XYZ file of C-alpha atoms in Angstrom:
343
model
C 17.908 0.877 -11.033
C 14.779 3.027 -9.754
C 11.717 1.731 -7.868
C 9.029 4.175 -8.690
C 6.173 2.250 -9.572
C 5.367 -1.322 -8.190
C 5.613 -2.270 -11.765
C 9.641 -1.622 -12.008
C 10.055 -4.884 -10.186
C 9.409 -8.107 -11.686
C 7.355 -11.072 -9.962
C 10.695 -12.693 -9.488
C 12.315 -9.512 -7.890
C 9.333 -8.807 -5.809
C 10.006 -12.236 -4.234
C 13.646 -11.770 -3.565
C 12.890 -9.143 -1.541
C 10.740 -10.472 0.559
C 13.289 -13.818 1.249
C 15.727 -10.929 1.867
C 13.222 -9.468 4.310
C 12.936 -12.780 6.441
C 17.032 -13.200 6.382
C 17.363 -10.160 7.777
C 14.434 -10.782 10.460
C 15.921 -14.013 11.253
C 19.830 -13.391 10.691
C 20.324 -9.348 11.543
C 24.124 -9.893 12.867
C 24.893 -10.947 9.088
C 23.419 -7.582 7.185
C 25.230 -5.213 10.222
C 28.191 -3.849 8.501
C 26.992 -4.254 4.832
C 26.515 -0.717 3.942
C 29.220 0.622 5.621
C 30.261 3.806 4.172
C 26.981 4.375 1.728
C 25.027 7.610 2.287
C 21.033 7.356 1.949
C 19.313 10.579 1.251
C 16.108 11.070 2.616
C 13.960 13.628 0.486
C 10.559 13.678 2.117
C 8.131 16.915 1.116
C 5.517 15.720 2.347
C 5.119 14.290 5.880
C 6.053 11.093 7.048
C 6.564 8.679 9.880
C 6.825 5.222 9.273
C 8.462 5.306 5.776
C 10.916 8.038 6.670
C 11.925 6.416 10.398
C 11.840 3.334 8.723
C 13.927 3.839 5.975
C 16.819 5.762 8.221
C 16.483 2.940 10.961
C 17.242 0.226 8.041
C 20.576 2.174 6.761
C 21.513 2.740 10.353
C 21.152 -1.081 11.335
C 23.203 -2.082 8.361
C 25.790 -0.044 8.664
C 25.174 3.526 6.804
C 24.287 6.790 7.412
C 21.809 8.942 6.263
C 21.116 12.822 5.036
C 17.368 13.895 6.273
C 15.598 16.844 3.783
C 11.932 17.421 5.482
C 11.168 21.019 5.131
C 11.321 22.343 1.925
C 11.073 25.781 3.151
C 14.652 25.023 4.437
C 15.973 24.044 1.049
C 16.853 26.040 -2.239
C 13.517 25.303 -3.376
C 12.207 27.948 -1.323
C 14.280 30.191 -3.114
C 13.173 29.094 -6.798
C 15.128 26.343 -7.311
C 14.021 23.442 -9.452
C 13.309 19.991 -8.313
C 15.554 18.824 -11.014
C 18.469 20.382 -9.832
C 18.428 19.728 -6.251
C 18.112 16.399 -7.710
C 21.191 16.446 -9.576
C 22.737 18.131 -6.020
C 21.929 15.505 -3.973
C 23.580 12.633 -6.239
C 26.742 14.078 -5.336
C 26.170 13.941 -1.690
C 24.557 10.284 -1.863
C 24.805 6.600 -2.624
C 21.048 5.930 -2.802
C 17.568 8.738 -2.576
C 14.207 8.031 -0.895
C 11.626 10.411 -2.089
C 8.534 11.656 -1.342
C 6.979 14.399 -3.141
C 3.013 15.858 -3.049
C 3.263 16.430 -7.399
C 2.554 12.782 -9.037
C 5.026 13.155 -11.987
C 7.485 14.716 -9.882
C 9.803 11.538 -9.077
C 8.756 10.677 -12.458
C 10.631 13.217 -14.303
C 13.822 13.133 -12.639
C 14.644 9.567 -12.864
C 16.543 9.866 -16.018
C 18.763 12.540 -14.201
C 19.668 10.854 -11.073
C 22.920 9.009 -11.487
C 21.873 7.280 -7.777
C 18.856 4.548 -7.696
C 15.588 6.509 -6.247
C 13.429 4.608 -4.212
C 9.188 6.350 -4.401
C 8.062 7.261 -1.182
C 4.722 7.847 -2.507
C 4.156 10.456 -5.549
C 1.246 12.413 -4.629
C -2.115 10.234 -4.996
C -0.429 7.627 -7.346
C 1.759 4.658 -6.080
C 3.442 3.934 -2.497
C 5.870 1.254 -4.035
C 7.752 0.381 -0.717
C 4.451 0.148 1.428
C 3.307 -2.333 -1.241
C 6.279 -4.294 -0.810
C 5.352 -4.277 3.263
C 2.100 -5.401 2.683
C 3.015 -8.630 0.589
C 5.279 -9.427 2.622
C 3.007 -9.553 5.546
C 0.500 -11.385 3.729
C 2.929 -13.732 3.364
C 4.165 -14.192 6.753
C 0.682 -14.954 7.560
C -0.472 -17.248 5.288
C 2.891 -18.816 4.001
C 2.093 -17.855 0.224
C 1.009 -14.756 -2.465
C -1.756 -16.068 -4.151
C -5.101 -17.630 -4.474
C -6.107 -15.413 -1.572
C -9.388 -13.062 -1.415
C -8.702 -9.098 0.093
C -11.224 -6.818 0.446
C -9.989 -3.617 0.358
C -11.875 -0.469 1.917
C -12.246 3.060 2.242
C -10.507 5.767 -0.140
C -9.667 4.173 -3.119
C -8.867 7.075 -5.438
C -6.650 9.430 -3.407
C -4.805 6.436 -1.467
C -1.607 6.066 -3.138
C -1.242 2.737 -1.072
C -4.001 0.587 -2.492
C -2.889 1.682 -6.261
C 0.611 -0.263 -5.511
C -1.373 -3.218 -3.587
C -3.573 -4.046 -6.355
C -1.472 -4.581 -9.044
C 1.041 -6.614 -6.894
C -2.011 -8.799 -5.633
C -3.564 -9.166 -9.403
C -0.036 -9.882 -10.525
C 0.282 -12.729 -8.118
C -3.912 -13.828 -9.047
C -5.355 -13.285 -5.763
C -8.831 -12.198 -6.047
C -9.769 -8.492 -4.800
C -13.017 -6.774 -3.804
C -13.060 -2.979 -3.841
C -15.522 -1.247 -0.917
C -15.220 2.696 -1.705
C -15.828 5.415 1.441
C -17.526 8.726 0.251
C -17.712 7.730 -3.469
C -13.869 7.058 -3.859
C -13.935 4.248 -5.717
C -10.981 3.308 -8.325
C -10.762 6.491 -11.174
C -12.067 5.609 -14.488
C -7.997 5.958 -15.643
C -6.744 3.754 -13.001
C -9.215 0.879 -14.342
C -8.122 1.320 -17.833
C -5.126 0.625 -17.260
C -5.488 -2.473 -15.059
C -7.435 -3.593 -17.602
C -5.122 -2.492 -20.429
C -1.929 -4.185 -18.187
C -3.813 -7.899 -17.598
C -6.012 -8.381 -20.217
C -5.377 -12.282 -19.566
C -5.259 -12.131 -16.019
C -8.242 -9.801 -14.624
C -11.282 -8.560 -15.350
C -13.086 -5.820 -13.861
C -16.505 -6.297 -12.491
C -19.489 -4.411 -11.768
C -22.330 -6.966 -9.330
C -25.961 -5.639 -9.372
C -27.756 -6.110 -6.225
C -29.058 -9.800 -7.580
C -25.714 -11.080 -7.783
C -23.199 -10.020 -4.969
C -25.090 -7.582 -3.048
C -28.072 -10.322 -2.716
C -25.805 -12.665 -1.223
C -23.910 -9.979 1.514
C -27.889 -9.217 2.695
C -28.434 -12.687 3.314
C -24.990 -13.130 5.352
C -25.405 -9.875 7.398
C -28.006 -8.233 9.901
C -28.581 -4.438 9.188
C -28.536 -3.487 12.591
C -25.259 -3.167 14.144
C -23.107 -2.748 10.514
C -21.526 0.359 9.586
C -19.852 -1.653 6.736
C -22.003 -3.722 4.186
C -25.094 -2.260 5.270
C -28.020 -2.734 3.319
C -28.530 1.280 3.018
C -24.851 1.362 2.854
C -24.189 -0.997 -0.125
C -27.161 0.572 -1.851
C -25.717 4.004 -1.772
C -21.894 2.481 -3.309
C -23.735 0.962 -6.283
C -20.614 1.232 -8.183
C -19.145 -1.415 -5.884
C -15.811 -2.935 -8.069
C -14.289 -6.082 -7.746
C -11.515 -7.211 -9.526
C -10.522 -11.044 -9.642
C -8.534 -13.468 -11.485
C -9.955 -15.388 -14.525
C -10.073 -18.275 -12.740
C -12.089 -16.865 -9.318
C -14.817 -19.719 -8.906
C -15.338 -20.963 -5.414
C -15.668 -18.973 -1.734
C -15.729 -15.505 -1.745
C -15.148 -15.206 1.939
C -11.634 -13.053 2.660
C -8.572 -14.048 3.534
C -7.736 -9.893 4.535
C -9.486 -6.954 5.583
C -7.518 -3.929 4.172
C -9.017 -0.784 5.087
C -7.420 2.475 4.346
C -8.149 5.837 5.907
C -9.973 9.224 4.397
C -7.527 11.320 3.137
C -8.966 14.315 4.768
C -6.641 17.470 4.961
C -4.565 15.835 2.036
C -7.030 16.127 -1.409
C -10.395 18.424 -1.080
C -13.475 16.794 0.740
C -17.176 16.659 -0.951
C -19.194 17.351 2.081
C -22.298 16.133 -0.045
C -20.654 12.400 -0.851
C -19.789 12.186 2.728
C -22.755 12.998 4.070
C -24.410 10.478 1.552
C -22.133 7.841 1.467
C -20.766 7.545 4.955
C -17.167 6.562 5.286
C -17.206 2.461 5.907
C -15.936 2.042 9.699
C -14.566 -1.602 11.104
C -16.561 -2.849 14.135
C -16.237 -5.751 16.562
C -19.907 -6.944 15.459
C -18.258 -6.489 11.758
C -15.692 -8.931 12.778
C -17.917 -11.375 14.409
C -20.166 -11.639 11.304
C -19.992 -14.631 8.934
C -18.334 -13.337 6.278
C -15.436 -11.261 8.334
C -14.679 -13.564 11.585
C -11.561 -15.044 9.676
C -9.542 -12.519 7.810
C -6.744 -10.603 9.266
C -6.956 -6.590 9.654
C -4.488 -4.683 7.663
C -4.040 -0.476 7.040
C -1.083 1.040 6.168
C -1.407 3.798 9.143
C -1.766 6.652 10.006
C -5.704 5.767 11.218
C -8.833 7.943 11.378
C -12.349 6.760 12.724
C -12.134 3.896 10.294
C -9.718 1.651 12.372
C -10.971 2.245 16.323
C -8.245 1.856 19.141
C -10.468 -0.818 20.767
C -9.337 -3.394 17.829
C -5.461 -3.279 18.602
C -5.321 -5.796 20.702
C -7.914 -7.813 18.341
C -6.293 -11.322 17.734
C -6.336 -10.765 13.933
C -5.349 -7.255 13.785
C -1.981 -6.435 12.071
C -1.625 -3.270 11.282
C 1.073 -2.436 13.766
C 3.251 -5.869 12.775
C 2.831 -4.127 9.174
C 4.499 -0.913 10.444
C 7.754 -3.393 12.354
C 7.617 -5.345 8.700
C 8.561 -2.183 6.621
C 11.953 -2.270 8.278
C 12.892 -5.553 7.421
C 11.410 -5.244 3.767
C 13.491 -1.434 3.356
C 16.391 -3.465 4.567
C 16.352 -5.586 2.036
C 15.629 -3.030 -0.562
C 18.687 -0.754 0.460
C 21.204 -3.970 -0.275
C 19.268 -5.081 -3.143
C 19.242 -1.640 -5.010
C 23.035 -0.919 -3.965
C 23.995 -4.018 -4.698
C 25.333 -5.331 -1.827
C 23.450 -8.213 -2.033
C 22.912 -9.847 -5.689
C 19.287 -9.734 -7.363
């Protein structure tokens, strides 16, 4: 079994491994031993810090051990060879591979070769499976279920491989979400397809003219004060998208503030759209407004000028309990995919 999209997982498994997750918070003395003697390969070619720690902390604590590959100029790939084949290497040496590679088909192509389950640590700009996984499962901690909930989510929508694994788990689950791009990085014209292609039933995808949505946000905020839902602001993202159940009468008010960083220094940069669409910034007068002075602050780190230091010790921020989650949730994943523990 392979988890390299979000979509490899059913609803049903997707819940297992959060209970797991909140066993192994509760109970760790029972999951110590459990993977005694299983080998986890970590394949990361392309930095990392929570995932990677993460995912070697969580085969440590239960009992394993753990091969770390993070320079790729120190592997036979820097001497020509193929993905593929270190690949087929590495299931000798291993009982289970984390991956992370900068080419989106990459951990694509060799799933039918690996003989070993391969976890995606994020495939270039498409999917972060595992950090989806985190995410629902703090959602859930904090408001005791997965659905009916409204999450605005914020900043760089079509290079951040996070917020392509969150939606689909949150419209699987019909929760209602509202898309706020920074820079004009809104959802790819692909991406949407598909959503709409995968939930015909369950989702629609929405474009609000000023009278509608945007009408209502200028009555609920002042200008002054706002680098997020400005008026100048919100006129310059016209292509605003919100996705949302079928059913999605009633309070649009969040439950979540999700905002993701610019991936600066990872995908080129239009200097134009930035200087014309500024990047969408969280402020304390933000949270204090009427429509943001309830819903909990989420980003799946590292942080840029989008997520100030002076909000960590905000009541509702979360950000860094996301980051302690993901070893709980990889936890469970690691006896779940080696079967240690039964789906």
């Amino acid at each position: 079994m392979h988890l390299i999209s979000i979509n490899d997982f059913t609803n049903k498994q997707i819940v297992k491994v959060l209970d797991l997750a909140e066993e192994i918070r509760e109970h760790p003395e029972d999951f110590q031993k459990l993977l005694d003697g299983k080998i986890l390969a970590n394949v990361f070619f392309q930095p990392s810090t929570r995932t990677r720690i993460s995912f070697e902390s969580a085969m440590l604590r239960l009992g394993g051990k753990v091969i770390n590959i993070g320079d790729m100029a120190m592997t036979s790939t820097s001497k020509g060879e193929s993905f593929e084949d270190t690949v087929r290497m590495l299931d000798d040496y291993a009982d289970i591979m984390v991956i992370r590679h900068f080419e989106e088909d990459a951990v694509k192509d060799v799933k039918s070769i690996s003989q070993v389950s391969l976890i995606n640590a994020g495939n270039g700009m498409d999917e972060h499976p595992t950090q989806a996984l985190v995410d629902f499962y703090t959602i859930r901690r904090e408001f005791k279920r997965l659905n009916s909930l409204n999450v605005v989510i914020c900043g760089d929508l079509l290079y951040g491989r996070t917020v392509h694994s969150l939606i689909h788990v949150l419209i699987r689950f019909n929760n209602r979400i509202y898309l706020v791009p920074g820079g004009r990085r809104g959802l790819n014209k692909d991406f949407r397809d598909n959503l709409e292609y995968l939930y015909p039933d369950m989702t629609r995808l929405m474009l609000f003219p000023e009278t509608t949505l945007f009408s209502r946000l200028y009555a609920l905020y002042p200008e002054k004060g706002l680098k997020m839902f400005s008026s100048e602001y919100l006129r310059s993202i016209a292509n605003i998208q919100i996705i949302r159940s079928s059913d999605s009468g009633g309070d649009i008010k969040p439950s979540v503030l999700y905002m993701t960083r610019n991936q600066q220094g990872t995908v080129p940069i239009n200097e134009d759209a930035q200087e014309y669409d500024p990047y969408p910034v969280i402020t304390q007068i933000l949270l204090e407004s009427k429509f943001f002075n309830e819903p909990i602050i989420m980003h799946p780190l590292p942080r840029g000028p989008e997520l100030p230091v002076s909000l960590d010790n905000h009541p509702r921020s979360r950000y860094f309990e996301q980051a302690q989650n993901g070893l709980y949730v990889r936890e469970a994943l690691l006896l779940l995919m080696l079967n240690v523990v039964k789906w």
